[in-house]
mmCIF file of C-alpha atoms and ligand atoms in Angstrom:
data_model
loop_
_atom_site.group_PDB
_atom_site.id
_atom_site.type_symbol
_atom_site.label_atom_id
_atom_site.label_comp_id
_atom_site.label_asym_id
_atom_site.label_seq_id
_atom_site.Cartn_x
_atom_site.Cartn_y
_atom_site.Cartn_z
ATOM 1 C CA UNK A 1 26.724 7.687 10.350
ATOM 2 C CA UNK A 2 25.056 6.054 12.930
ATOM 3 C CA UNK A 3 22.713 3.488 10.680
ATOM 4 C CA UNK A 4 21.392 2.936 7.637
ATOM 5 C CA UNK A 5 17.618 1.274 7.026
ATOM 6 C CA UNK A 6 16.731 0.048 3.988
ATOM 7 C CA UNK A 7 12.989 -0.684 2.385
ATOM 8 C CA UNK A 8 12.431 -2.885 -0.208
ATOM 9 C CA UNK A 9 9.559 -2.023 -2.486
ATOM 10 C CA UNK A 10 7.248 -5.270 -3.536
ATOM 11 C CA UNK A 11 7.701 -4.840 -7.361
ATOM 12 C CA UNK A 12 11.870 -5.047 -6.978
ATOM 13 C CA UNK A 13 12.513 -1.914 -8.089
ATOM 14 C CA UNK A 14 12.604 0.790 -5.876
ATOM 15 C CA UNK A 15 14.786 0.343 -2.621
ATOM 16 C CA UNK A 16 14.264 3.495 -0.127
ATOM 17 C CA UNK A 17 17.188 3.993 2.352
ATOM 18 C CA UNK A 18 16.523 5.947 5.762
ATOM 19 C CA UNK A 19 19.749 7.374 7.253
ATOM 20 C CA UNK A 20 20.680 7.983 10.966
ATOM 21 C CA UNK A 21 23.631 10.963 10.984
ATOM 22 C CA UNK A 22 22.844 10.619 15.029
ATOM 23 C CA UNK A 23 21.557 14.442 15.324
ATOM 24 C CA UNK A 24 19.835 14.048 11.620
ATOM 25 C CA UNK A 25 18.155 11.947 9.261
ATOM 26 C CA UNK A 26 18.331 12.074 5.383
ATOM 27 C CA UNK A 27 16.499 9.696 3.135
ATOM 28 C CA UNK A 28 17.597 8.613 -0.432
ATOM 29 C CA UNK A 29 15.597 6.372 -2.803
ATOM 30 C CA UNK A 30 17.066 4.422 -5.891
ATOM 31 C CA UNK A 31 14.817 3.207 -8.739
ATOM 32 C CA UNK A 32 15.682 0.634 -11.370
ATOM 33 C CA UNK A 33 13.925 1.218 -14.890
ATOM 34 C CA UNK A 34 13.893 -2.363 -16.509
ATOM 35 C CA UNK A 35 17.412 -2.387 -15.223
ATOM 36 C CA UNK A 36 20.127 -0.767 -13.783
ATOM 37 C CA UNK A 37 21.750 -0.881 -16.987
ATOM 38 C CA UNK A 38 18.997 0.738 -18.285
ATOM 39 C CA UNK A 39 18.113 3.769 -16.678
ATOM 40 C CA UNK A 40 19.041 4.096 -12.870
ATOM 41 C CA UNK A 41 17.685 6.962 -11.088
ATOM 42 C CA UNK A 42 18.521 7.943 -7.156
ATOM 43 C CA UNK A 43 17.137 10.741 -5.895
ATOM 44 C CA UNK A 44 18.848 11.773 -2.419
ATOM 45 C CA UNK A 45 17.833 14.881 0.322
ATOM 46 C CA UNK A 46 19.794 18.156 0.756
ATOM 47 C CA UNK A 47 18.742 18.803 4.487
ATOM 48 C CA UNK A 48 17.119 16.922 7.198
ATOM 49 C CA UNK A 49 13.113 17.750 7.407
ATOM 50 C CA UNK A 50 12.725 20.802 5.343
ATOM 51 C CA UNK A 51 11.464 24.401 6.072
ATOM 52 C CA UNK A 52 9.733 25.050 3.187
ATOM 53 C CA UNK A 53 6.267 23.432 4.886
ATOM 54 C CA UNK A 54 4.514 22.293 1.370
ATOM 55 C CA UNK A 55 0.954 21.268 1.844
ATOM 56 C CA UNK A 56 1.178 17.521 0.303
ATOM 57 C CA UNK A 57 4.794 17.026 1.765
ATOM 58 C CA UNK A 58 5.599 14.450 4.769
ATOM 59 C CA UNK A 59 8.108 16.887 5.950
ATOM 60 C CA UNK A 60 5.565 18.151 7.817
ATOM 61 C CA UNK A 61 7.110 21.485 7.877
ATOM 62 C CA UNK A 62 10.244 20.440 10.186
ATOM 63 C CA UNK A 63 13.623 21.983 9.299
ATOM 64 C CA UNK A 64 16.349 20.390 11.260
ATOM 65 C CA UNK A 65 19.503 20.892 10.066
ATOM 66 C CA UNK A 66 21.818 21.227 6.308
ATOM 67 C CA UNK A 67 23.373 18.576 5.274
ATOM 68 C CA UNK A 68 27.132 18.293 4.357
ATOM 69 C CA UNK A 69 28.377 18.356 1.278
ATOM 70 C CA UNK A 70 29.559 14.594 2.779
ATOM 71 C CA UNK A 71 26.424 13.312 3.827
ATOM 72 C CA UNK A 72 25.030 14.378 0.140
ATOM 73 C CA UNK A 73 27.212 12.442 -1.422
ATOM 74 C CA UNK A 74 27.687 9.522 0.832
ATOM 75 C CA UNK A 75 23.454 8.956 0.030
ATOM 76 C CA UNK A 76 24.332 7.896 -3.415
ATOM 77 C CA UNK A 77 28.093 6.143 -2.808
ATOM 78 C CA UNK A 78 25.993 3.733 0.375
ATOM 79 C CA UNK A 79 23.082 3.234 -2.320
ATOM 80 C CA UNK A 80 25.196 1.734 -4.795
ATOM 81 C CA UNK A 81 28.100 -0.252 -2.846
ATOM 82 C CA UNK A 82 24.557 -1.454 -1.298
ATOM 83 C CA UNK A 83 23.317 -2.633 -4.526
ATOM 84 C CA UNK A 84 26.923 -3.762 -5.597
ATOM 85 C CA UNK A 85 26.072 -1.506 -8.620
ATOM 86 C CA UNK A 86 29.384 0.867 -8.105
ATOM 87 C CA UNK A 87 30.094 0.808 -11.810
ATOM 88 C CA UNK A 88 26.847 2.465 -12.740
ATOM 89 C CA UNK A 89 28.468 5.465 -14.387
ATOM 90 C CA UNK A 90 29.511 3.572 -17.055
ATOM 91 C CA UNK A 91 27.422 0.312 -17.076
ATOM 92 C CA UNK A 92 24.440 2.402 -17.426
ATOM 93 C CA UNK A 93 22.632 4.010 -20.650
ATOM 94 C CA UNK A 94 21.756 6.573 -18.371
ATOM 95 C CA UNK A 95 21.913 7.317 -14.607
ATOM 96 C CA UNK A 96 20.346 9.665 -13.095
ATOM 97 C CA UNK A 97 21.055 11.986 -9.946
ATOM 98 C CA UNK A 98 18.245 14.196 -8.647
ATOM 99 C CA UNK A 99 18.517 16.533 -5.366
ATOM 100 C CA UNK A 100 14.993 16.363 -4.752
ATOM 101 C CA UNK A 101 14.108 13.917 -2.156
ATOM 102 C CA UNK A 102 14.168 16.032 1.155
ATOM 103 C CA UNK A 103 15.260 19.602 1.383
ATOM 104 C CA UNK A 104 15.365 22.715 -0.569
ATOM 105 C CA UNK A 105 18.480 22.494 -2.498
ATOM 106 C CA UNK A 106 18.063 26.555 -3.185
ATOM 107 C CA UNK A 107 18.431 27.002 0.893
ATOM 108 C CA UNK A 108 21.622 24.628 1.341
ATOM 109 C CA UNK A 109 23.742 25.786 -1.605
ATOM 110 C CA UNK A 110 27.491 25.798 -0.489
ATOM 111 C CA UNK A 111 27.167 22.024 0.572
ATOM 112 C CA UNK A 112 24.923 21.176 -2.440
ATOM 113 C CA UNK A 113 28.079 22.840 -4.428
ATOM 114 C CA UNK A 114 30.451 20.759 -2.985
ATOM 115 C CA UNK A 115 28.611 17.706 -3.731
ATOM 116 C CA UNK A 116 27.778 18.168 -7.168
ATOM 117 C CA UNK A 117 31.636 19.011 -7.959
ATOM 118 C CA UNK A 118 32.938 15.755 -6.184
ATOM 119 C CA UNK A 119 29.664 14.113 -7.726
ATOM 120 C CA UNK A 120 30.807 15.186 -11.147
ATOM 121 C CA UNK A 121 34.323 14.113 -11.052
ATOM 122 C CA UNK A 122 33.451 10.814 -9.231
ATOM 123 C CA UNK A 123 30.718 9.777 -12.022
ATOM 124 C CA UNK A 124 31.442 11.291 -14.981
ATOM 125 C CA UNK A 125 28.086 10.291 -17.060
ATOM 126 C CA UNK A 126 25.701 11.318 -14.372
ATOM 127 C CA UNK A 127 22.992 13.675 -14.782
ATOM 128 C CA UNK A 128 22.795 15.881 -11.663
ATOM 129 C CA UNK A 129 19.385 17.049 -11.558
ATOM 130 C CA UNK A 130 18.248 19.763 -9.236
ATOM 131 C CA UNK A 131 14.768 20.324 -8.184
ATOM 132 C CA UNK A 132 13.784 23.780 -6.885
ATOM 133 C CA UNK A 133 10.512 25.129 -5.172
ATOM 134 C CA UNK A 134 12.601 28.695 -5.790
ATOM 135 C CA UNK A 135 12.848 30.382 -2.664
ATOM 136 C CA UNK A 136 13.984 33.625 -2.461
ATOM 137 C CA UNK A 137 17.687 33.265 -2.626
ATOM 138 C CA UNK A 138 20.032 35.722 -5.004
ATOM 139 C CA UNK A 139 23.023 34.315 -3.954
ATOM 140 C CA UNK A 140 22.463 30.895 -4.464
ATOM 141 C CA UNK A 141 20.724 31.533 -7.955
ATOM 142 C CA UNK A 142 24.136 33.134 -8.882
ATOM 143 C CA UNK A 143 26.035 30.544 -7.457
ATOM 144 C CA UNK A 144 23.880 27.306 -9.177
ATOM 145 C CA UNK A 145 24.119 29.600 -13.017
ATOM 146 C CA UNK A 146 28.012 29.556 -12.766
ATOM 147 C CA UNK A 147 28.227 26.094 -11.709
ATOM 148 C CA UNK A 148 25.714 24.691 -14.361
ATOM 149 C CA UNK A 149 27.787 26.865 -16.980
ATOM 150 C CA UNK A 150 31.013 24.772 -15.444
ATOM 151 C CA UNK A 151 29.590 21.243 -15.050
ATOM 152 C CA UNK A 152 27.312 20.618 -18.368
ATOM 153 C CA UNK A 153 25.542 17.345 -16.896
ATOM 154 C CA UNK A 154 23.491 19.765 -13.947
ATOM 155 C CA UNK A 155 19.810 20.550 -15.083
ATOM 156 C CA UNK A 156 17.556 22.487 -13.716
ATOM 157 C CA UNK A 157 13.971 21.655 -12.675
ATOM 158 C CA UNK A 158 11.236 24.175 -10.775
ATOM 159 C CA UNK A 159 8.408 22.039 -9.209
ATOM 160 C CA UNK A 160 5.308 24.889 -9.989
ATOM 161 C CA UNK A 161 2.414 22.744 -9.427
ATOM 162 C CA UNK A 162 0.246 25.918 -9.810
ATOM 163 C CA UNK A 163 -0.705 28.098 -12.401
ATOM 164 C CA UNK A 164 -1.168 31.166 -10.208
ATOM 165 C CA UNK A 165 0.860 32.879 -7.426
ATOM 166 C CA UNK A 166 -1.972 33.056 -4.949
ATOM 167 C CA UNK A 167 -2.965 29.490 -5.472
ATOM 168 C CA UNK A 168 0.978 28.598 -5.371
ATOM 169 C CA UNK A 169 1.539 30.565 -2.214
ATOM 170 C CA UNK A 170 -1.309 28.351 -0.368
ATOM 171 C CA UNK A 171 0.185 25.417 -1.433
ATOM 172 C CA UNK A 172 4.484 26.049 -1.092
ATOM 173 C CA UNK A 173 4.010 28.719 2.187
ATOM 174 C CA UNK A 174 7.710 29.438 2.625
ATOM 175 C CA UNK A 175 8.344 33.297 1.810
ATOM 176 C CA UNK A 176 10.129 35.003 0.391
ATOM 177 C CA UNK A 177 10.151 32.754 -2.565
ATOM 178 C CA UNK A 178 10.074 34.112 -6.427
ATOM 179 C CA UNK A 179 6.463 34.562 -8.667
ATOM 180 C CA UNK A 180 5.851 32.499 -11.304
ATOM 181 C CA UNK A 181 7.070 35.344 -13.454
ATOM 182 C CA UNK A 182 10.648 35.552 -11.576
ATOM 183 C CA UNK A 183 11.166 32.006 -12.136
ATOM 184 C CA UNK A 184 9.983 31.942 -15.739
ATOM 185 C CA UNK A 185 12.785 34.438 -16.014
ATOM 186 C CA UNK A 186 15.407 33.063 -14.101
ATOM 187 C CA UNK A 187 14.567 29.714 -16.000
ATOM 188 C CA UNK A 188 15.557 31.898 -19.471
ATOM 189 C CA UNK A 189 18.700 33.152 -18.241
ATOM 190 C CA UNK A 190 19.650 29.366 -17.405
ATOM 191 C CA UNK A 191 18.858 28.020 -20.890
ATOM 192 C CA UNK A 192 20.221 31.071 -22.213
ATOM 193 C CA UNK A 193 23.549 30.822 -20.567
ATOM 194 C CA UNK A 194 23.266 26.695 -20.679
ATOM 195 C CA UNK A 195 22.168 25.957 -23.642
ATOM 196 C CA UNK A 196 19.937 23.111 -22.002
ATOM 197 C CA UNK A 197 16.007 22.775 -21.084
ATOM 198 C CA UNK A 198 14.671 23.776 -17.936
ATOM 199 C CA UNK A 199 11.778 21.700 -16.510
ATOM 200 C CA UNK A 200 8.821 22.357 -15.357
ATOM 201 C CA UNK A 201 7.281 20.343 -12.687
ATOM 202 C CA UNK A 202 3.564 20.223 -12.400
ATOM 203 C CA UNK A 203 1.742 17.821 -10.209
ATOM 204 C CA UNK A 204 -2.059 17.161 -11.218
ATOM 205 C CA UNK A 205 -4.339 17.789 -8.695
ATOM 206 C CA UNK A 206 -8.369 18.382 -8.379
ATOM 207 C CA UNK A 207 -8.187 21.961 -9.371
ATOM 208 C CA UNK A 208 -5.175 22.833 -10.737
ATOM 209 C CA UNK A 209 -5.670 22.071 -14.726
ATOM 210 C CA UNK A 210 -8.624 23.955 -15.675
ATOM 211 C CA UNK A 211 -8.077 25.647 -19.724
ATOM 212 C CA UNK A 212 -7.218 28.949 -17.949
ATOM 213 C CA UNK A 213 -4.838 27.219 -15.592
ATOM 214 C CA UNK A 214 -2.951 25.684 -18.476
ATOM 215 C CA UNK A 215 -3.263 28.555 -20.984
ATOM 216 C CA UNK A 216 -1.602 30.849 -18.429
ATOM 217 C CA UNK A 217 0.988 27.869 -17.576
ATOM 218 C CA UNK A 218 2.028 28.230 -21.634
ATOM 219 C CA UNK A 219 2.034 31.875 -21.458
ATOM 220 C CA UNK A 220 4.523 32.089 -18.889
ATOM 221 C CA UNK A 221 6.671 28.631 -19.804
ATOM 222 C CA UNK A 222 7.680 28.765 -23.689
ATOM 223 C CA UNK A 223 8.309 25.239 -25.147
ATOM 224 C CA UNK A 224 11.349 26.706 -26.629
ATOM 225 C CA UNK A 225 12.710 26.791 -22.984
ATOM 226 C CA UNK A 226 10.644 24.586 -21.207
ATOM 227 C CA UNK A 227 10.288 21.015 -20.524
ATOM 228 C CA UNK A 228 6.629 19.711 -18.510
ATOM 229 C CA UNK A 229 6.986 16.781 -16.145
ATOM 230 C CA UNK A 230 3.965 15.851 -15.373
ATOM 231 C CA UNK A 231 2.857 13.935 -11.800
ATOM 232 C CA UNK A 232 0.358 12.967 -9.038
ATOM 233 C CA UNK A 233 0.430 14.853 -5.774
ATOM 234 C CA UNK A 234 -0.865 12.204 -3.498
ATOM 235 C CA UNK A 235 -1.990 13.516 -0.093
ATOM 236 C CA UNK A 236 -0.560 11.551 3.217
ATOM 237 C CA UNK A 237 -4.391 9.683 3.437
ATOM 238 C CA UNK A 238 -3.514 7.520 -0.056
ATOM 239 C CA UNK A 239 -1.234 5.998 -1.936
ATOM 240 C CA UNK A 240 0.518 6.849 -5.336
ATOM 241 C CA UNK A 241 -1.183 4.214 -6.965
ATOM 242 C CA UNK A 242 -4.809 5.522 -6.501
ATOM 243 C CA UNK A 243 -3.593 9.010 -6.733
ATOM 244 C CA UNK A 244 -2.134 7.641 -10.018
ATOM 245 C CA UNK A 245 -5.517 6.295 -10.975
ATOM 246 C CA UNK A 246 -7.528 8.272 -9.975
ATOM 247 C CA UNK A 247 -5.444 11.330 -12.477
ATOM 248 C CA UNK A 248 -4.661 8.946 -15.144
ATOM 249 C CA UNK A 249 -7.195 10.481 -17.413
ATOM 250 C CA UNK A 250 -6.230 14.197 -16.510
ATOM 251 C CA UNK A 251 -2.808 13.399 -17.165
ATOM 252 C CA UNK A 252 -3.827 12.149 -20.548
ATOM 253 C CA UNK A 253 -5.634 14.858 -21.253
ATOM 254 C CA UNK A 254 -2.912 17.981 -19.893
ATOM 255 C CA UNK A 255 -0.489 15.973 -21.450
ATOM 256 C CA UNK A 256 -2.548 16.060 -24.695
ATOM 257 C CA UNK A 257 -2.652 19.973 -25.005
ATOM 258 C CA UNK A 258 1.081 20.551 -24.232
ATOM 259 C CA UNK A 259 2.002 18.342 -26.762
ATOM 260 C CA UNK A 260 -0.260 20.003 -29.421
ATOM 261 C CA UNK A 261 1.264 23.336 -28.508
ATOM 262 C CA UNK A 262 4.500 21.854 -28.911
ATOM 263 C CA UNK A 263 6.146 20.834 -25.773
ATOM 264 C CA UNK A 264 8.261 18.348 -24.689
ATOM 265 C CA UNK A 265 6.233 15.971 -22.078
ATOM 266 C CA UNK A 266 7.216 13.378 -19.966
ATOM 267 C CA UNK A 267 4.887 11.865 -16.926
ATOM 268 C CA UNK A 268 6.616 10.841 -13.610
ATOM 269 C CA UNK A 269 6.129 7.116 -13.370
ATOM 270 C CA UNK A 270 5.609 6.114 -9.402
ATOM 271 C CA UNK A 271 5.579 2.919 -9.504
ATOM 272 C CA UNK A 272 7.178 0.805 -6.795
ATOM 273 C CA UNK A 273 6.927 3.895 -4.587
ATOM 274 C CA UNK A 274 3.273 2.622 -2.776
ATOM 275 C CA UNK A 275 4.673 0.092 -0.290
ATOM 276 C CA UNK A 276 7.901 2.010 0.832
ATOM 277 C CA UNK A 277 6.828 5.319 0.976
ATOM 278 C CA UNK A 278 8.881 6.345 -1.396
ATOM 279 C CA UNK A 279 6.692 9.770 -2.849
ATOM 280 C CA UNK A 280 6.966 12.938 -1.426
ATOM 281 C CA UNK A 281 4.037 13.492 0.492
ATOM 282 C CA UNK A 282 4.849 9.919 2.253
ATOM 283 C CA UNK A 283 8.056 10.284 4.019
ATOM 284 C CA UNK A 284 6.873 8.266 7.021
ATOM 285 C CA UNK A 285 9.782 6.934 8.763
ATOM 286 C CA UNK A 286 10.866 10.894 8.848
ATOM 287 C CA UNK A 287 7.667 11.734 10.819
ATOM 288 C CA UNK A 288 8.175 8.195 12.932
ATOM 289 C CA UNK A 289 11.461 9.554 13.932
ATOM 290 C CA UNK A 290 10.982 13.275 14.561
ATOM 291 C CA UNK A 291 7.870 12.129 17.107
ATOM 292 C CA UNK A 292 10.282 9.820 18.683
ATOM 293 C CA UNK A 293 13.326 11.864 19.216
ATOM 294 C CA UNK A 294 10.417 14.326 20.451
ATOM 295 C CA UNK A 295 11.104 17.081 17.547
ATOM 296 C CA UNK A 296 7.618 16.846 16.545
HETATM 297 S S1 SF4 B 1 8.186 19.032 -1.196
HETATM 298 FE FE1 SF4 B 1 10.391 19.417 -1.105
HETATM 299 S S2 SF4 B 1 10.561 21.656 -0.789
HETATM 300 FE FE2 SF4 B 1 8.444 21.076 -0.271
HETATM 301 S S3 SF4 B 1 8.475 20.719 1.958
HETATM 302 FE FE3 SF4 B 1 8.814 18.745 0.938
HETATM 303 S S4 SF4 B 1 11.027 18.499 0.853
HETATM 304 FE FE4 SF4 B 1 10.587 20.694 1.228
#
């Protein structure tokens, strides 16, 4: 590893680390919930850039290479010895690791494998949580079910963030990917096998929650098998905060009618992430460093 940056967020609680693998770059990002010993979350990338070209996503639709399996897990081991937090498997009530920061985790499954297993036996209590756009990928679907039957702290989340495939394919371009209805099915075949929720992720935007949007979103996704996270997709022209704002109310409200139709809700909580760039759509120093090692 050639270097490691690290941004501090204003509030003290989210720290976002940029590394340099020389020929790649990988960011990871660690939040503290009240406090480590709380709830710790780090959520660290699968691949450098990503090929998957979402429309909100500071990627900017640039792939350039899989990660290891050894520069997965060195993310999280550099975050913590960083943080002199090494004992956060069993200081923490919970701790959190999601494979959602940069990269598909679906398109880089042998090293994501090999993380996850070393992850597992390294940090026993840690929940390995694995984020999916679902690309088209039978192999890897295969692979992640037998795993997850193996290692009981995986779970599974699909980031939909549309209720229809048309809409859906505008927004998440890559093809071949799977139809809402493929991935509603694969998500039953996990739970079934699993025992455990799958999650759906859904980030608010203008014209994504009409009634019809989220009556077909329940038709699909049964509360009996799924989870909704709800979020804010900010665009790369504001920050989370005022995309946070400026949705508070339609969160409320979405959030109001999954609950009364039974689901289990949660809302993603950004703060911390404004300063640091920390969200999704706002992976600057990425985009600062593909321009100047002239990739972009
Ligand atoms: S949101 Fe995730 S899957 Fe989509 S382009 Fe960005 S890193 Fe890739």
């Amino acid at each position: 590893m050639n270097d490691v940056k690290r941004f501090d967020s204003s509030e003290g609680n989210v720290w976002k680390y940029v590394f340099d693998f020389g020929d790649a770059i990988a960011e990871a990002v660690l939040y503290k919930y009240e406090s480590f010993n709380k709830l710790t979350v780090l959520c660290v990338s699968v691949q450098s850039g990503c090929p998957v070209g979402c429309k909100f996503c500071g990627t900017g639709n640039k792939f350039i290479r899989n990660l290891t399996s050894d520069e997965i897990v060195k993310q999280v081991h550099y975050c913590l010895h960083d943080m002199n937090i090494e004992d956060v498997n069993t200081a923490s009530e919970r701790f959190q690791i999601m494979f959602m920061s940069m990269g598909e985790p679906m398109l880089n499954m042998d090293a994501l494998r090999g993380a996850i297993i070393e992850l597992n036996t390294h940090f026993r209590n840690a929940e390995l949580l694995v984020s999916t756009m679902m690309p088209k990928n039978p192999k890897s679907l295969h692979t992640f079910l037998g795993l997850s039957q193996y290692i009981h702290k995986i779970g599974l989340q699909f980031s939909i963030h549309e209720a229809n495939d048309e809409r859906r394919n505008k927004l998440i371009p890559y093809e071949p990917k799977y139809s809402l209805r493929e991935i509603r099915d694969y998500g039953i075949i996990w739970n079934h096998t699993t025992n455990r929720p799958v999650y759906i992720n859904y980030c608010i935007s203008e014209d994504n929650h009409s009634d019809e949007d989220i009556n077909r979103l329940m038709d699909l996704f049964s509360p009996r098998v799924f989870n909704i996270t709800l979020s804010v997709i900010c665009s790369s022209d504001e920050t989370m905060k005022d995309a946070g704002f400026r949705n508070l109310e339609t969160i409320k409200k979405v959030s109001d009618k999954f609950l009364e139709n039974g689901y289990n809700v949660r809302t993603f909580n950004p703060a911390g992430q404004d300063d640091i760039g920390g969200g999704c759509g706002q992976l600057w120093y990425v985009q600062e460093w593909l321009r100047r090692e002239g990739k972009k």
